[in-house]
Amino acid sequence: MVIRMAGEFNVLEHELVPEYHLLSEKEAEKVLKQLKLTKDQLPKTRITDPCIRTLDAIVGPVEEGMVVKIVRRSSTSGVSICYRLVVRG
Amino acid sequence: MMVTGVTKRISAIKFAHLSPDEIRKMSATKIITADTYDDDGFPIDMGLMDPHLGVIEPGLRCKTCGKKVDECPGHFGHIDLAMPVIHVGYVKDIKKLLQSTCRSCGRLLLTGEQAAEYRKQRDRMEELGADMLDASMVSKDAAKDASSRTSCPHCATVQLKITLDKPTTFREEGHKLTPKEIRERLERVPDEDLISLGMDPSVSRPEWMILTALPVPPVTVRPSITLESGDRSEDDVTHKLVDVLRINQRLRENRDAGAPQLIVEDLWELLQYHITTYFDNQTSGIPPARHRSGRPLKTLVQRLKGKEGRFRSNLSGKRVNFSARTVISPDPMLSVNEVGVPIAAARELTVPIRVTDRNLAIGKEMCSRGPAPPGEDYRPGVNYVIRTDGRRIKVTDKNAETIAEGIEPGYMIERHLMDGDIVLFNRQPSLHRMSIMAHEVRVMPYKTFRFNLCVCPPYNADFDGDEMNLHVLQSEEARAEAKVLMRVQEHILSPRFGGPVIGGIHDHITGAFLLTHRDSKFSREETLKILEKVNIPDVPESDVEVNGKLYWSGKRLFSMILPKNLHMTFKSSICSRCDPCKKEECEFDSFVVVRDGKLITGTIDEKAIGAFKGRILDKLSRDYGPDGARAFIDASTKMSIGAIMVRGFTTGIEDEDIPDQAKREIDDAMVQARMKVEEHISAYRRGELEQMPGRSIEETLEVEIMKVLGKARDTAGQIAGRHLGMENSAVIMARCGARGSMLNLSQMAGAIGQQAVRGERLSRGYWNRTLPHFEAGDLGSEARGFIENSYKSGLSPTEYFFHSMGGREGLVDTAVRTSRSGYMQRRLVNALEDLKVMQDGSVRNTAGTIIQFMYGEDGTDPTRSVQGDAVDVDDVILCVLGNKGEHIAKVQEKGVVSYGIQDRDLLETPEEPESEEESDFDMSGGEEG
Ligand SMILES: [Mg+2]
Ligand SMILES: [Zn+2]
Ligand SMILES: [Zn+2]
Ligand SMILES: [Zn+2]
C-alpha cells in the first residue's frame, strides 16, 4: 500500500516508524464507541507530522479531526494498537 | 463537569499592584510615630503596635473588628512617605519601562504599525491558549525593540540612555533621576501602550511601582515576644519599620523647614535604603541591615525564600505529630513484617481509641496506669483523654485514677503503642514505594528501631549509623488501608522488575549455604539448636548415620521450611556453568531440585533466597501468596542464622594468604607482562606495530597494552585462585553471593591491575608523564598506572598515588550521578504523579485523556507476571503432572518473546536488575563522621 513518491523518502517505510492507517469517519466512530472515548480524550498528532503528510499524499486528504490508527511492535505484548487524533499544528 | 457539594470554586488568580489609594483604603490606621509602647506598657495610638492592627495578647479585643486573639486576622496600617521611594522588587520592570517609553511624551517608542503587530501577536497567542511564559516573551521583544530606538516616533524627542546603578539608582546619561522624576515619567505612559508591554492598566499602573505609601503588616505577622525578664522583644520586621518611620519623620521635617537640598537628598537616600532592606535584606550592592548584636535582620524576602523559607519549610513540608526517628539496628528474630520500637518511643507515640461499651473496662484499666506504668513488663498506658465535649486532659500519675473513673463511652483515649499496632516505617531518600512500608509494632527495650535484615534492600539501609522515621497511623481507615496495601509482605516482589526485593543478604546467604552445601550434616544437639530458633517442635527422623551416630542432613532441615508441594529446578549461584551441565550429578552440588517440598540436590544460596535473585522467594510469593512467602523468609532467616552459628564463620586477612611459590609465580607473570608491554612499545617506536582497523596507531598500542595487562591481572588472579578453595571463608562468601566477588579476592591476593580514568590508562598530571618519577613519554606499564601489587602485599608510593586517581573518579561519578538522577526523578514524578490505570486498563490523566491505551501495552502488572508473561506454562504443566510432566515442560528451550526469538536458559535467573554493586568499604570514609 505504500507508494514511493518521486525523489522523496517515504518515512512510513522506515523500519523504526510504525504502521499508520487512516480511519474513515465511520471506523473512527466505531473505535471511539468501543473505547468509550470522546475525540478530545485521544492522544494527538500534528497534521504537519511527516507521517501524516505522507499518509495524506498516499491515501487522500487527511484533515483536522480525523483519527489515525497506529500499529507498532511491542516488546511486552507483541503488537500494540493505538489511535491518535489529527490536530492543527 | 458538575461537582456536587461545592458552592465556591476558584477559576483564576490574578496578581496586580496595590495603588497608593488602595493601600490607604485598606489601612486600619495611619502610622506616624516610631514609638511602640508608652511607659505603662500600653501600645501607642498610631504607633507600630496600634491596637487597630490586631491583637496578640490574650484577653484583649481588636479595636478594628472587636474580635479576640485567634479570631481577628489582623489588619494592615500604612505609612505616608514624605518622598516617593522605589520598590526594589520592581527595579527591573521600572528600567524596562523607562527605556522603552519617551522621556517627554511618555509614549511607547514604537510606531503605530509596530505596536499593532505586537498586539496582534499577543492576541494570536491568547487564542491558542499559550501560557503566561510565552506571552511574556512577546512583551519582552516589544520592550527590546522600543528601547533600541534613539528618538520618539511620536514627538521626535531624542532619547537619552538610561542606566541602572544597582540596586535602586537610575541615571540618564550620568544625571541622577530621583524617584519623583521617575514616577512623573511613568505617570505619562498611556494605558494602551502598557498592554503592549505586558501590563494590564485596569489593575496595575507603572507609577505604583514607586511607593508613596507603605503598607504596614498587621501585628499578627510580626508578634512581639515578652522575655522572662519582662522586657519586650520586637520582631525584625517591626525593627525595620521603626527605622523607616524615624527617617521618614526626619525627612519630612527637614523638607518642610526648607533644609539644604543636600541634607534632604541624603535623608531621601537613607529612606530608600531602609525601605529596600525592609523588603529584601540581601539585596546585592548594599550592606544588610543588622541587629544590635550584629545579626542581619530577617525581613520580608528572607521569610519566604530558600530552604528555611515559608514555601519550602512550611507549605511544601510540614512537621508531623505521632512520628519518631532514631538509629536502626538489626534483629533476625523479628518477622519481616515487624519493627522493634524502643519503650521510650512507644510511651510518646499514641493511638487514639474510641471508648465504647465493649472496651470501657479495658480503657479504664489502661488509663488508670497513667502515662508511665511501673513494672518490668511493658504495659501500655494513656497520655491524654479527650472528653465528649472535645476537652483534652493530660493524664499524670496523680490524676490517672480519677480520670479513669470518669471515662464513659464516647471518650477518646490516647493510649501508648503496643505490640501489633500498624505503623509506617520510612528511610530517606524515599525513591520508590518500598521506601515507606507498614510494619507491626514490637515494643522492645533499648533505644533503636529494629527490623529483620531481609528488609534492608528495599530501604537500602545498613547499620553504620542510619536513622529511620516511624509514623503512627491515627485512624481505623488508615490502619486498614496500610495493612492491606503497605505491609512489608505485600512488597516482596518489586514492581520495577517483578522479582523479589526482600530477601536474604550477607550471613543469611552464607548460613543457607553452610546448611545445605553438599552433604553437610548436623548432630542431634546441633539440629535442636537450629530447629529451636525456627520454632519447629518436632524433630524429624534422622537421615544420615555415621559410625552408629545419628545425623540430620542440612537439606532435610531446610526442606522443613519449604511448602509441602513445592516443585522447583534451577541452578544456584555457585554453578560454574560447566558445559554440558551434569544437572543432578553436578559435582559442585549446584543444581537445585526441589520435589514435593523436599530439597533433593543442590545448594541453597543467593539464587535461591537472596534479595533481587531469590528464585524460591519469587515462586513462593506468586504461588503461595504474601503470607506463604513471609513465613518462608522468616523461617529461613532464623534457620540460616542457626546454621551459621552452629558451624561458626569468620574471615580475616589470612583468607587471602597464598604460598610463597604462588607469589613468585605472580611476580614472574608480572615481569613477563612488563616485558611484553615493552616489546609492544618498541615495536610502535620502530613503526612495526600493525594498525588495527578503525584505530590510530597510538590507539592500537593502547589496546594491545591494555590486553596484555588485563591478561596479566587475570593470570595473577588465577594463580592466587588455585590456592583459594571452597574451604576458604572469603571464597564461600564470594561464590554463594553473600558478599564480595572473586575479583575482589584476586585483587587482594593476586594483583590490583590497571587503574583507569575515563576508561583509559592514566596519562595526565605532569608534562607528558603522570608523575615526576618517570621520564617524559614513558608508555610503560608502571608509568601509566598498572599496579602489580595486591592489596595484601601493599602498594608502592607511585602505585598508591595511581590508585587514588582511579578511586577519585569513582567518587566523583557517584556524587554527580546521585544529584543528577535525583533531579531527573523529581521531574518524572511531577510529570507522572497523577496518572492512573482505569478499570478498562487504560492509563489516563486527571482530565481523562488517554496516555496509554493499555497499561504497559499488555495490561500486565509486573509484580503479578512471570518474567513478563501472564502465565508460566511450564510451571502449570509441572504442577499438574508432577515429575511426569518434566519431559513436556522443556527446562531449556527457546523462549519466544514477542517479535524476536531469544535463546534463553530458563534455569538461569534473568540479568540481574541491580547492575551497580555499591560498596560500603569504599575509600570515602564514614558517611556519619
Ligand atoms: Mg549507612
Ligand atoms: Zn481585628
Ligand atoms: Zn515622545
Ligand atoms: Zn553445574
JSON list of C-alpha atoms in Angstrom, two decimals, chain B residues 31 47 146 171 189 202 296 298 346 449 471 501 505 507 542 612 628 709 718 787 794 802 866 913:
[
{"chain": "B", "resi": 31, "resn": "ILE", "atom": "CA", "xyz": [1.16, 55.09, 61.43]},
{"chain": "B", "resi": 47, "resn": "GLY", "atom": "CA", "xyz": [2.33, 53.65, 66.54]},
{"chain": "B", "resi": 146, "resn": "ALA", "atom": "CA", "xyz": [11.30, 50.00, 21.63]},
{"chain": "B", "resi": 171, "resn": "ARG", "atom": "CA", "xyz": [20.81, 57.55, 35.73]},
{"chain": "B", "resi": 189, "resn": "VAL", "atom": "CA", "xyz": [2.69, 56.36, 29.88]},
{"chain": "B", "resi": 202, "resn": "SER", "atom": "CA", "xyz": [-7.04, 48.29, 34.56]},
{"chain": "B", "resi": 296, "resn": "PRO", "atom": "CA", "xyz": [21.43, 40.52, 59.91]},
{"chain": "B", "resi": 298, "resn": "LYS", "atom": "CA", "xyz": [15.23, 38.72, 58.68]},
{"chain": "B", "resi": 346, "resn": "ALA", "atom": "CA", "xyz": [6.32, 3.75, 72.45]},
{"chain": "B", "resi": 449, "resn": "PHE", "atom": "CA", "xyz": [14.39, 0.76, 65.89]},
{"chain": "B", "resi": 471, "resn": "HIS", "atom": "CA", "xyz": [4.70, 7.28, 61.82]},
{"chain": "B", "resi": 501, "resn": "VAL", "atom": "CA", "xyz": [13.40, -7.04, 46.65]},
{"chain": "B", "resi": 505, "resn": "ILE", "atom": "CA", "xyz": [21.71, -10.81, 52.43]},
{"chain": "B", "resi": 507, "resn": "ASP", "atom": "CA", "xyz": [25.29, -14.01, 56.57]},
{"chain": "B", "resi": 542, "resn": "SER", "atom": "CA", "xyz": [17.47, -38.53, 61.12]},
{"chain": "B", "resi": 612, "resn": "PHE", "atom": "CA", "xyz": [16.83, -9.47, 43.89]},
{"chain": "B", "resi": 628, "resn": "GLY", "atom": "CA", "xyz": [3.45, -18.02, 52.43]},
{"chain": "B", "resi": 709, "resn": "LEU", "atom": "CA", "xyz": [47.88, -6.06, 31.29]},
{"chain": "B", "resi": 718, "resn": "GLN", "atom": "CA", "xyz": [44.10, -17.43, 38.63]},
{"chain": "B", "resi": 787, "resn": "ILE", "atom": "CA", "xyz": [49.53, -1.90, 39.89]},
{"chain": "B", "resi": 794, "resn": "GLY", "atom": "CA", "xyz": [50.84, -3.35, 49.78]},
{"chain": "B", "resi": 802, "resn": "PHE", "atom": "CA", "xyz": [47.62, 5.98, 40.85]},
{"chain": "B", "resi": 866, "resn": "VAL", "atom": "CA", "xyz": [6.18, -14.43, 35.47]},
{"chain": "B", "resi": 913, "resn": "PRO", "atom": "CA", "xyz": [18.48, -5.82, 37.79]}
]
